[in-house]
PDB file of C-alpha atoms in Angstrom:
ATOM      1  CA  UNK A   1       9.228  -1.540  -7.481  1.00 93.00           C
ATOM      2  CA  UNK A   2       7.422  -3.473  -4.924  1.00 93.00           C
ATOM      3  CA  UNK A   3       4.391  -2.899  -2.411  1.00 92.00           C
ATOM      4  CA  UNK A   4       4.783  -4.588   0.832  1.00 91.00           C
ATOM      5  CA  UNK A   5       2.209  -5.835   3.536  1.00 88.00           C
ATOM      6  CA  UNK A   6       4.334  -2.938   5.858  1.00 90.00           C
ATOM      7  CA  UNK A   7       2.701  -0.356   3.871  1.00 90.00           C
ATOM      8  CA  UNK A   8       6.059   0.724   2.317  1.00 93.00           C
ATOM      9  CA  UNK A   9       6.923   0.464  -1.630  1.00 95.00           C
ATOM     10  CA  UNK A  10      10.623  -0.524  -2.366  1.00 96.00           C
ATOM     11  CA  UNK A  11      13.298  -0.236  -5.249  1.00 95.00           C
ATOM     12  CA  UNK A  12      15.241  -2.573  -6.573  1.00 95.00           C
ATOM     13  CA  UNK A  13      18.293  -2.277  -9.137  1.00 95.00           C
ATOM     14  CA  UNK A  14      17.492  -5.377 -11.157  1.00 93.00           C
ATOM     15  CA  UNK A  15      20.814  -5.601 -12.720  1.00 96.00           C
ATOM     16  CA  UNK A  16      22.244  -6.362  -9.152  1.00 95.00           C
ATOM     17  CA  UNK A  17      19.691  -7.702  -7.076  1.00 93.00           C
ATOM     18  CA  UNK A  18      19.864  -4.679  -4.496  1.00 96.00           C
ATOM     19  CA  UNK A  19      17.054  -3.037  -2.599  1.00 96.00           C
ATOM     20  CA  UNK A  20      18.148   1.121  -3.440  1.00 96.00           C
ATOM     21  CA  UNK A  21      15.087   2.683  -2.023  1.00 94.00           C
ATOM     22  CA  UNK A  22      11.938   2.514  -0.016  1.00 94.00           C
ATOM     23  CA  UNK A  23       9.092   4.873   0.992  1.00 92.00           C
ATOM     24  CA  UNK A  24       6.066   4.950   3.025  1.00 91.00           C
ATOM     25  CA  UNK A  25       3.157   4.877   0.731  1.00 89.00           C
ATOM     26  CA  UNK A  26       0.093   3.733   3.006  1.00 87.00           C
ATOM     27  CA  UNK A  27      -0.711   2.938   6.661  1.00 83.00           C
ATOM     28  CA  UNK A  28      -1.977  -0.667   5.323  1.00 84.00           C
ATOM     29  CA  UNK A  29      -0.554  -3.086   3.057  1.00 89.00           C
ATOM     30  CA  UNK A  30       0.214  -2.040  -0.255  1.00 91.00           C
ATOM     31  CA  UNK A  31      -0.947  -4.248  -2.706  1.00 89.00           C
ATOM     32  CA  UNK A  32      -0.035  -3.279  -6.418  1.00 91.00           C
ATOM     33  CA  UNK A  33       2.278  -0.704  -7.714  1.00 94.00           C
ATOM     34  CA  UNK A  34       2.837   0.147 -11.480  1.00 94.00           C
ATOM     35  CA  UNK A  35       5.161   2.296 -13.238  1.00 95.00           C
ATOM     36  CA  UNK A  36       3.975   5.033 -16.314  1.00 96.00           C
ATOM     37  CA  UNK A  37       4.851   4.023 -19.654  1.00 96.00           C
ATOM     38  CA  UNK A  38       6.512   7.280 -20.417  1.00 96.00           C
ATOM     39  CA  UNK A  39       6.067   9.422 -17.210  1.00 96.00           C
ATOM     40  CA  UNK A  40       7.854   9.910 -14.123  1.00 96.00           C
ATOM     41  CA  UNK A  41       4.722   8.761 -12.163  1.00 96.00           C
ATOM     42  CA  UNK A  42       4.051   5.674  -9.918  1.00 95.00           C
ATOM     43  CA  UNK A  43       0.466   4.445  -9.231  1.00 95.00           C
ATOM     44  CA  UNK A  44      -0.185   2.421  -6.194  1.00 93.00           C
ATOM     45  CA  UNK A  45      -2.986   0.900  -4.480  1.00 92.00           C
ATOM     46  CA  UNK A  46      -3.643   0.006  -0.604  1.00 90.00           C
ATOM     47  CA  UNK A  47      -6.202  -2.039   0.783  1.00 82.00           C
ATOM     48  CA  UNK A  48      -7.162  -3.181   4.268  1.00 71.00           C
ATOM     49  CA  UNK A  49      -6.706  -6.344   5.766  1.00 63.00           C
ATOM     50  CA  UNK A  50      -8.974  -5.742   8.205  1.00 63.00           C
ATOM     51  CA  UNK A  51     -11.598  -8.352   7.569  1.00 63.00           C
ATOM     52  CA  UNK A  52     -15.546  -6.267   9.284  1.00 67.00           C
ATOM     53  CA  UNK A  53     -17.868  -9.000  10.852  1.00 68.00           C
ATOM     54  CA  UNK A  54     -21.076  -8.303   8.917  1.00 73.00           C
ATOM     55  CA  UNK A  55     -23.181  -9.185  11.693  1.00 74.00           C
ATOM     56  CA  UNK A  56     -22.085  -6.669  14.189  1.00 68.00           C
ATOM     57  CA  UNK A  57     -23.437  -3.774  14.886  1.00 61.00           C
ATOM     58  CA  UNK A  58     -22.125  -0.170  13.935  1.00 57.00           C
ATOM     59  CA  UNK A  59     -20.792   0.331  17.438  1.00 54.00           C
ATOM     60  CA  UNK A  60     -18.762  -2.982  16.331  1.00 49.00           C
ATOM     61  CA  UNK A  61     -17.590  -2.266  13.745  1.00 48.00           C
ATOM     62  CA  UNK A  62     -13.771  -2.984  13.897  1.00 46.00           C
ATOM     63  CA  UNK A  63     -13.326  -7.156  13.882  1.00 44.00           C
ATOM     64  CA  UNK A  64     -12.296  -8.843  16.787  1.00 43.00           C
ATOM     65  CA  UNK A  65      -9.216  -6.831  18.494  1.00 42.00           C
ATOM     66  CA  UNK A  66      -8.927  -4.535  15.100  1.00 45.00           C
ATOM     67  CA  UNK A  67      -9.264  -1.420  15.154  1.00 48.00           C
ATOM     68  CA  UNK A  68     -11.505   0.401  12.167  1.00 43.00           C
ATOM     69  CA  UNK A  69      -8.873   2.473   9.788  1.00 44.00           C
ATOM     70  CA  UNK A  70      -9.881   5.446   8.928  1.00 49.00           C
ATOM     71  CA  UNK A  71      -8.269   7.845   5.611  1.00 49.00           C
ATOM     72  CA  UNK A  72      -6.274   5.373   3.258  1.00 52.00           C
ATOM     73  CA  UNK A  73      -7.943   2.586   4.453  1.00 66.00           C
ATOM     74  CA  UNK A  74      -8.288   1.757   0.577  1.00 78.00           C
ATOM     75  CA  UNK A  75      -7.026   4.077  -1.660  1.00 85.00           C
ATOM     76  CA  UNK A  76      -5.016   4.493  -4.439  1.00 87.00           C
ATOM     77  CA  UNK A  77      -2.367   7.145  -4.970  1.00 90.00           C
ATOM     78  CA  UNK A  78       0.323   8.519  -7.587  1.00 90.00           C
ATOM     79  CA  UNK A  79       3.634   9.578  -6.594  1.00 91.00           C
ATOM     80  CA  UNK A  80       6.280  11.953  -8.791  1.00 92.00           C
ATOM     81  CA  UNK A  81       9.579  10.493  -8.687  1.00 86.00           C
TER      82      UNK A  81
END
């Protein structure tokens, strides 16, 4: 499994090459994923790539033509599969 900057996780079949799945995991890019050693769990992470100008004020607080992300802005999640 891999996280993509679309916010979506996919599944590959390594013995052929082949994407087999994909989900929506985050609104932002998702940026690591990891299997359980024994479990039937996936962790994954999200961050944003919204970059804040630090010298705006809070009624500025988005970056220039961003929007601020609100929820799973940065998170990390586990998902039964």
């Amino acid at each position: 499994a891999t996280g993509g900057a679309d916010g979506t996780v996919r599944f590959f079949d390594l013995a052929r090459g082949e994407e087999v799945a994909r989900c929506a995991a985050a609104a932002d890019a998702v940026n690591g994923c990891a299997f359980h050693p024994w479990l039937p769990v996936l962790a994954t992470a999200s961050g944003e790539r919204v970059f804040r100008d630090p010298s705006a004020s809070d009624s500025e607080e988005a970056g220039a033509g961003e929007e601020a992300r609100e929820g799973d802005a940065c998170c990390a999640a586990l998902w039964g599969l």
